[in-house]
CSV table of C-alpha atoms and ligand atoms in Angstrom, one decimal:
chain,number,residue,atom,x,y,z
A,1,MET,CA,0.4,29.4,68.6
A,2,ALA,CA,0.1,31.6,65.5
A,3,ILE,CA,-2.6,30.9,63.0
A,4,PRO,CA,-1.1,30.2,59.6
A,5,HIS,CA,-2.1,32.4,56.6
A,6,ILE,CA,-3.0,31.0,53.2
A,7,GLU,CA,-2.1,33.0,50.1
A,8,LEU,CA,-5.0,33.7,47.7
A,9,ASN,CA,-4.7,33.7,43.9
A,10,ASP,CA,-5.0,37.6,43.9
A,11,GLY,CA,-1.9,38.0,46.1
A,12,HIS,CA,-3.8,38.7,49.4
A,13,SER,CA,-3.8,36.3,52.3
A,14,ILE,CA,-6.3,34.9,54.7
A,15,PRO,CA,-6.0,33.4,58.2
A,16,GLN,CA,-6.6,29.7,57.7
A,17,LEU,CA,-8.7,29.5,60.9
A,18,GLY,CA,-11.5,32.0,61.7
A,19,TYR,CA,-14.8,32.3,63.5
A,20,GLY,CA,-18.1,31.7,61.6
A,21,VAL,CA,-21.2,33.4,63.0
A,22,PHE,CA,-24.0,31.6,61.2
A,23,LYS,CA,-26.8,31.2,63.8
A,24,VAL,CA,-25.1,33.4,66.4
A,25,PRO,CA,-28.1,35.4,67.6
A,26,PRO,CA,-27.8,39.1,66.7
A,27,THR,CA,-28.1,40.0,70.3
A,28,ASP,CA,-25.2,37.8,71.3
A,29,THR,CA,-22.9,38.5,68.4
A,30,GLU,CA,-21.0,41.5,69.7
A,31,ARG,CA,-20.2,39.6,72.9
A,32,ALA,CA,-19.2,36.4,71.0
A,33,VAL,CA,-17.0,38.1,68.4
A,34,SER,CA,-15.4,40.3,71.1
A,35,GLU,CA,-14.5,37.1,73.0
A,36,ALA,CA,-13.1,35.6,69.8
A,37,PHE,CA,-10.9,38.7,69.2
A,38,GLU,CA,-9.7,38.5,72.8
A,39,LEU,CA,-8.7,34.8,72.3
A,40,GLY,CA,-6.8,35.6,69.1
A,41,TYR,CA,-9.2,35.1,66.3
A,42,ARG,CA,-8.8,37.7,63.5
A,43,HIS,CA,-10.9,36.3,60.7
A,44,ILE,CA,-14.7,36.5,60.9
A,45,ASP,CA,-17.1,34.9,58.4
A,46,THR,CA,-20.6,36.5,58.4
A,47,ALA,CA,-23.3,37.1,55.7
A,48,ALA,CA,-26.1,39.5,55.1
A,49,ILE,CA,-28.6,36.7,55.7
A,50,TYR,CA,-27.2,35.9,59.1
A,51,GLY,CA,-28.7,39.2,60.4
A,52,ASN,CA,-25.7,39.8,62.7
A,53,GLU,CA,-23.4,42.0,60.7
A,54,GLU,CA,-24.2,44.9,63.1
A,55,GLY,CA,-23.0,42.8,66.0
A,56,VAL,CA,-19.8,42.0,64.1
A,57,GLY,CA,-19.3,45.7,63.4
A,58,ALA,CA,-19.8,46.6,67.0
A,59,ALA,CA,-17.2,44.1,68.1
A,60,ILE,CA,-14.8,45.4,65.5
A,61,SER,CA,-15.2,49.0,66.6
A,62,ARG,CA,-14.9,48.1,70.2
A,63,SER,CA,-11.8,45.9,69.7
A,64,GLY,CA,-9.3,48.6,69.0
A,65,LEU,CA,-7.6,46.2,66.6
A,66,ALA,CA,-6.0,47.7,63.5
A,67,ARG,CA,-8.1,47.2,60.4
A,68,GLU,CA,-5.2,45.5,58.6
A,69,ASP,CA,-5.0,42.9,61.3
A,70,LEU,CA,-8.6,41.7,60.6
A,71,PHE,CA,-10.0,39.6,57.9
A,72,ILE,CA,-13.8,40.1,57.4
A,73,THR,CA,-15.9,38.1,55.0
A,74,THR,CA,-19.6,38.7,54.1
A,75,LYS,CA,-21.9,37.5,51.4
A,76,LEU,CA,-24.4,38.6,48.8
A,77,TRP,CA,-27.8,37.0,49.5
A,78,ASN,CA,-29.7,35.1,46.8
A,79,ASP,CA,-32.5,37.7,46.1
A,80,ARG,CA,-30.0,40.4,45.4
A,81,HIS,CA,-28.2,39.1,42.3
A,82,ASP,CA,-30.0,41.1,39.7
A,83,GLY,CA,-29.4,44.5,38.1
A,84,ASP,CA,-27.5,46.9,40.3
A,85,ASP,CA,-28.8,45.4,43.5
A,86,PRO,CA,-25.4,44.0,44.5
A,87,ASP,CA,-24.2,47.6,44.7
A,88,ALA,CA,-26.9,48.4,47.3
A,89,ALA,CA,-26.4,45.1,49.1
A,90,ILE,CA,-22.7,45.6,49.7
A,91,ALA,CA,-23.3,49.2,50.7
A,92,GLU,CA,-25.8,48.0,53.4
A,93,SER,CA,-23.3,45.3,54.6
A,94,LEU,CA,-20.4,47.8,54.9
A,95,ASP,CA,-22.6,50.2,56.7
A,96,LYS,CA,-23.7,47.5,59.3
A,97,LEU,CA,-20.1,46.4,59.6
A,98,GLY,CA,-18.8,49.9,60.0
A,99,LEU,CA,-16.2,49.3,57.3
A,100,ALA,CA,-15.2,51.0,54.1
A,101,GLN,CA,-14.1,47.7,52.5
A,102,VAL,CA,-14.5,44.0,53.4
A,103,ASP,CA,-11.6,41.6,52.8
A,104,LEU,CA,-13.7,39.0,51.0
A,105,TYR,CA,-17.2,39.2,49.4
A,106,LEU,CA,-18.9,36.0,48.2
A,107,VAL,CA,-21.9,35.1,46.0
A,108,HIS,CA,-23.6,33.1,48.7
A,109,TRP,CA,-25.4,30.5,46.5
A,110,PRO,CA,-25.5,30.1,42.7
A,111,THR,CA,-29.4,29.9,42.6
A,112,PRO,CA,-29.2,28.1,39.2
A,113,ALA,CA,-33.0,28.2,38.6
A,114,HIS,CA,-32.7,32.0,38.3
A,115,ASP,CA,-29.8,31.8,35.9
A,116,ASN,CA,-28.3,35.0,37.3
A,117,TYR,CA,-25.1,33.9,39.0
A,118,VAL,CA,-22.9,35.0,36.1
A,119,HIS,CA,-24.4,38.5,36.4
A,120,ALA,CA,-23.8,38.4,40.2
A,121,TRP,CA,-20.2,37.4,39.6
A,122,GLU,CA,-19.7,40.3,37.1
A,123,LYS,CA,-21.0,42.7,39.7
A,124,LEU,CA,-18.6,41.3,42.3
A,125,ILE,CA,-15.7,42.0,39.9
A,126,GLU,CA,-17.0,45.6,39.6
A,127,LEU,CA,-17.2,45.9,43.4
A,128,ARG,CA,-13.7,44.6,43.8
A,129,ASP,CA,-12.4,47.1,41.1
A,130,ALA,CA,-14.3,49.9,43.0
A,131,GLY,CA,-12.4,48.9,46.2
A,132,LEU,CA,-15.5,47.9,48.2
A,133,THR,CA,-14.0,44.4,48.7
A,134,ARG,CA,-10.4,43.4,48.5
A,135,SER,CA,-11.0,39.8,47.3
A,136,ILE,CA,-14.0,38.1,45.7
A,137,GLY,CA,-15.2,34.6,45.7
A,138,VAL,CA,-18.2,32.3,45.6
A,139,SER,CA,-20.0,29.9,47.9
A,140,ASN,CA,-21.8,26.6,47.2
A,141,PHE,CA,-20.7,26.7,43.5
A,142,LEU,CA,-20.4,23.2,41.9
A,143,VAL,CA,-17.9,22.5,39.2
A,144,PRO,CA,-20.3,23.5,36.3
A,145,HIS,CA,-21.1,26.8,38.0
A,146,LEU,CA,-17.3,27.5,38.5
A,147,GLU,CA,-16.5,26.6,34.9
A,148,ARG,CA,-19.2,28.9,33.6
A,149,ILE,CA,-18.2,32.0,35.5
A,150,VAL,CA,-14.6,31.5,34.5
A,151,ALA,CA,-15.5,30.9,30.8
A,152,GLU,CA,-17.7,33.9,30.7
A,153,THR,CA,-15.6,36.4,32.7
A,154,GLN,CA,-12.1,35.0,32.7
A,155,VAL,CA,-12.0,36.0,36.4
A,156,VAL,CA,-11.2,33.1,38.7
A,157,PRO,CA,-12.7,33.3,42.2
A,158,ALA,CA,-10.2,33.5,45.1
A,159,VAL,CA,-12.2,30.9,47.1
A,160,ASP,CA,-15.2,28.5,46.9
A,161,GLN,CA,-16.9,28.2,50.3
A,162,ILE,CA,-18.6,24.8,50.3
A,163,GLU,CA,-20.0,22.3,52.8
A,164,LEU,CA,-17.0,20.1,53.5
A,165,HIS,CA,-16.3,17.6,56.4
A,166,PRO,CA,-15.1,14.1,56.6
A,167,ALA,CA,-18.4,12.5,55.3
A,168,HIS,CA,-18.7,15.0,52.5
A,169,MET,CA,-15.3,15.9,51.0
A,170,GLN,CA,-16.5,17.1,47.6
A,171,VAL,CA,-13.4,15.8,45.9
A,172,ASP,CA,-14.5,16.9,42.5
A,173,ILE,CA,-14.7,20.5,43.6
A,174,ALA,CA,-11.5,20.3,45.6
A,175,ASP,CA,-9.6,18.9,42.6
A,176,TRP,CA,-11.0,21.6,40.3
A,177,ALA,CA,-10.1,24.2,42.8
A,178,ALA,CA,-6.5,22.9,43.1
A,179,ALA,CA,-6.1,22.9,39.4
A,180,HIS,CA,-7.4,26.5,39.1
A,181,ASP,CA,-5.5,28.0,42.1
A,182,VAL,CA,-8.8,28.5,44.0
A,183,ARG,CA,-8.7,28.0,47.8
A,184,ILE,CA,-11.4,25.9,49.5
A,185,GLU,CA,-13.3,27.2,52.5
A,186,ALA,CA,-15.0,24.4,54.4
A,187,TRP,CA,-18.3,25.3,55.9
A,188,GLY,CA,-19.9,23.0,58.4
A,189,PRO,CA,-16.4,21.8,59.2
A,190,LEU,CA,-17.7,19.7,62.1
A,191,GLY,CA,-20.6,18.4,60.1
A,192,GLN,CA,-22.8,20.9,61.9
A,193,GLY,CA,-23.2,18.3,64.7
A,194,LYS,CA,-25.7,16.5,62.4
A,195,TYR,CA,-24.0,13.1,62.5
A,196,ASP,CA,-21.8,11.3,65.0
A,197,LEU,CA,-18.5,12.4,63.5
A,198,PHE,CA,-16.8,12.6,66.9
A,199,GLY,CA,-17.8,9.0,67.7
A,200,THR,CA,-16.3,7.5,64.6
A,201,ALA,CA,-13.3,5.2,65.2
A,202,PRO,CA,-10.7,7.2,63.2
A,203,VAL,CA,-11.6,10.4,65.0
A,204,ALA,CA,-11.9,8.8,68.4
A,205,ASP,CA,-8.6,6.9,67.9
A,206,ALA,CA,-6.7,10.0,66.9
A,207,SER,CA,-8.2,11.9,69.8
A,208,ALA,CA,-6.9,9.4,72.3
A,209,ALA,CA,-3.5,9.1,70.5
A,210,HIS,CA,-2.9,12.9,70.6
A,211,GLY,CA,-4.7,13.9,73.8
A,212,LYS,CA,-6.9,16.3,71.8
A,213,THR,CA,-10.7,16.5,71.6
A,214,PRO,CA,-12.5,15.0,68.6
A,215,ALA,CA,-13.4,18.5,67.4
A,216,GLN,CA,-9.7,19.4,67.5
A,217,VAL,CA,-8.8,16.3,65.5
A,218,VAL,CA,-11.4,17.2,62.8
A,219,LEU,CA,-10.2,20.8,62.6
A,220,ARG,CA,-6.6,19.6,62.4
A,221,TRP,CA,-7.6,17.3,59.5
A,222,HIS,CA,-9.0,20.3,57.7
A,223,ILE,CA,-5.8,22.3,58.3
A,224,GLN,CA,-3.6,19.5,57.0
A,225,HIS,CA,-5.8,19.3,53.9
A,226,GLY,CA,-5.2,23.0,53.3
A,227,ASN,CA,-8.9,24.0,53.9
A,228,ILE,CA,-9.8,27.3,55.4
A,229,VAL,CA,-12.2,26.8,58.4
A,230,PHE,CA,-14.3,28.9,60.7
A,231,PRO,CA,-16.1,26.7,63.2
A,232,LYS,CA,-19.0,28.2,65.0
A,233,SER,CA,-19.7,28.2,68.7
A,234,VAL,CA,-21.0,30.7,71.2
A,235,GLN,CA,-19.1,29.2,74.1
A,236,ARG,CA,-15.9,30.8,75.1
A,237,ALA,CA,-14.3,27.4,76.1
A,238,ARG,CA,-15.1,25.9,72.7
A,239,LEU,CA,-13.8,29.0,70.8
A,240,GLU,CA,-10.6,28.5,72.8
A,241,GLU,CA,-10.5,24.8,72.1
A,242,ASN,CA,-11.0,25.3,68.4
A,243,LEU,CA,-8.0,27.6,68.3
A,244,ASP,CA,-5.7,25.1,70.0
A,245,ILE,CA,-4.9,22.9,67.0
A,246,PHE,CA,-1.5,24.0,66.0
A,247,ASP,CA,0.7,22.0,68.4
A,248,PHE,CA,0.1,18.5,67.0
A,249,GLU,CA,0.1,16.7,63.6
A,250,LEU,CA,-2.0,13.9,62.3
A,251,SER,CA,-0.1,11.1,60.6
A,252,ASP,CA,-0.7,10.2,56.9
A,253,ALA,CA,-2.4,7.0,58.1
A,254,GLU,CA,-4.7,9.0,60.5
A,255,ILE,CA,-5.6,11.4,57.7
A,256,ASP,CA,-6.3,8.5,55.3
A,257,ALA,CA,-8.5,6.8,57.9
A,258,ILE,CA,-10.6,10.0,58.4
A,259,ASP,CA,-10.8,10.5,54.6
A,260,ALA,CA,-12.3,7.0,54.3
A,261,LEU,CA,-15.4,8.2,56.3
A,262,ASP,CA,-16.6,9.8,53.0
A,263,PRO,CA,-19.1,7.4,51.3
A,264,ALA,CA,-18.0,9.2,48.1
A,265,ASP,CA,-21.4,9.1,46.6
A,266,GLY,CA,-22.6,12.5,47.9
A,267,SER,CA,-24.8,10.9,50.6
A,268,GLY,CA,-22.8,12.4,53.4
A,269,ARG,CA,-24.2,15.9,52.7
A,270,VAL,CA,-25.9,17.3,55.8
A,271,SER,CA,-27.4,20.5,54.3
A,272,ALA,CA,-29.0,21.7,51.1
A,273,HIS,CA,-27.9,20.8,47.6
A,274,PRO,CA,-26.8,23.9,45.8
A,275,ASP,CA,-28.9,23.1,42.7
A,276,GLU,CA,-32.0,23.1,45.0
A,277,VAL,CA,-31.4,26.5,46.7
A,278,ASN,CA,-33.1,29.2,44.6
B,301,NAD,P1,-20.0,23.7,62.2
B,301,NAD,O1,-19.6,22.4,61.6
B,301,NAD,O2,-19.0,24.7,62.6
B,301,NAD,O3,-20.8,23.2,63.5
B,301,NAD,C1,-21.2,24.1,64.5
B,301,NAD,C2,-21.7,23.2,65.6
B,301,NAD,O4,-20.6,22.5,66.2
B,301,NAD,C3,-22.3,24.0,66.7
B,301,NAD,O5,-23.5,23.4,67.1
B,301,NAD,C4,-21.3,24.0,67.8
B,301,NAD,O6,-22.0,23.9,69.1
B,301,NAD,C5,-20.5,22.7,67.6
B,301,NAD,N1,-19.1,22.9,68.0
B,301,NAD,C6,-18.3,23.9,67.7
B,301,NAD,N2,-17.1,23.7,68.3
B,301,NAD,C7,-17.2,22.6,69.0
B,301,NAD,C8,-16.3,21.9,69.8
B,301,NAD,N3,-15.1,22.3,70.1
B,301,NAD,N4,-16.7,20.7,70.4
B,301,NAD,C9,-18.0,20.2,70.2
B,301,NAD,N5,-18.9,20.9,69.4
B,301,NAD,C10,-18.5,22.0,68.8
B,301,NAD,O7,-21.1,24.3,61.3
B,301,NAD,P2,-21.5,25.7,60.8
B,301,NAD,O8,-21.7,26.7,61.9
B,301,NAD,O9,-22.7,25.6,59.9
B,301,NAD,O10,-20.3,26.2,59.9
B,301,NAD,C11,-19.3,27.1,60.3
B,301,NAD,C12,-19.4,28.4,59.6
B,301,NAD,O11,-19.5,28.2,58.2
B,301,NAD,C13,-20.7,29.2,59.9
B,301,NAD,O12,-20.7,29.8,61.1
B,301,NAD,C14,-20.7,30.1,58.7
B,301,NAD,O13,-19.8,31.2,58.9
B,301,NAD,C15,-20.3,29.2,57.6
B,301,NAD,N6,-21.4,28.6,56.8
B,301,NAD,C16,-21.5,29.0,55.5
B,301,NAD,C17,-22.5,28.5,54.7
B,301,NAD,C18,-22.7,28.9,53.3
B,301,NAD,O14,-23.7,28.6,52.7
B,301,NAD,N7,-21.7,29.6,52.7
B,301,NAD,C19,-23.5,27.6,55.3
B,301,NAD,C20,-23.3,27.2,56.6
B,301,NAD,C21,-22.2,27.7,57.4
């Protein structure tokens, strides 16, 4: 079944489901991304720091797919925010990916202790205007970081890519994003396997009710919330399973029950706090 597209605030659109390659070993990336393309994925989420952009590029070149049918995201790493270094960083990423332009380029973390994320954002605006990336966005930006870049540049990011799963919904950021026409990309959509999300009653009950796996239920929950997701696996069977989420619908009651897994005090976070990554 076709993957829906979500319209971004700059008029471009993004496949709502993709394949994220964090921790996919560089030596296995070409194989894994090639399998993802064969199965029907067209949106790949990578980053300079993942060390596997070359593998993504090899899979793109081998695929024979038309450039306009692909959506490729990569990210500016934390130690490259200053001066003109973002120019060099994107040139290196494009070279590894074998592309003239990425579809989406993100500031990976705000690194607030260095107080240079506004500069990094200004550089991304320049890179977009120069045609090196079609859309620009941020990642791991909390509401104060978002408010500051918009106040200082008047340019609203297309997306904020944040840790988001049932135990950590980050409702304050999601509300801000909705009010400012910013799309949410949910990283760690399955909680990175770091807590027993699949064994919780609302997920297990919906899994039994719909004849779908717990992972499919959680991914479907994201889709119905409007989140953009790109779950990671290196197993072909799981890549296939994660694509097969467009033939059923969770009820409002099922969605509400999964929403209630969020302790709503931030304690469901499974990875680093953005203020502490510098
Ligand atoms: P995830 O929630 O996608 O979890 C991945 C884990 O889930 C893997 O261990 C995998 O084996 C397991 N899994 C995948 N499909 C499954 C299935 N069908 N059944 C059971 N288990 C399954 O976590 P993630 O990889 O951290 O996040 C997805 C993507 O988000 C990454 O690949 C990356 O592209 C992006 N990301 C971005 C940031 C950021 O700072 N911007 C940080 C982390 C991840």
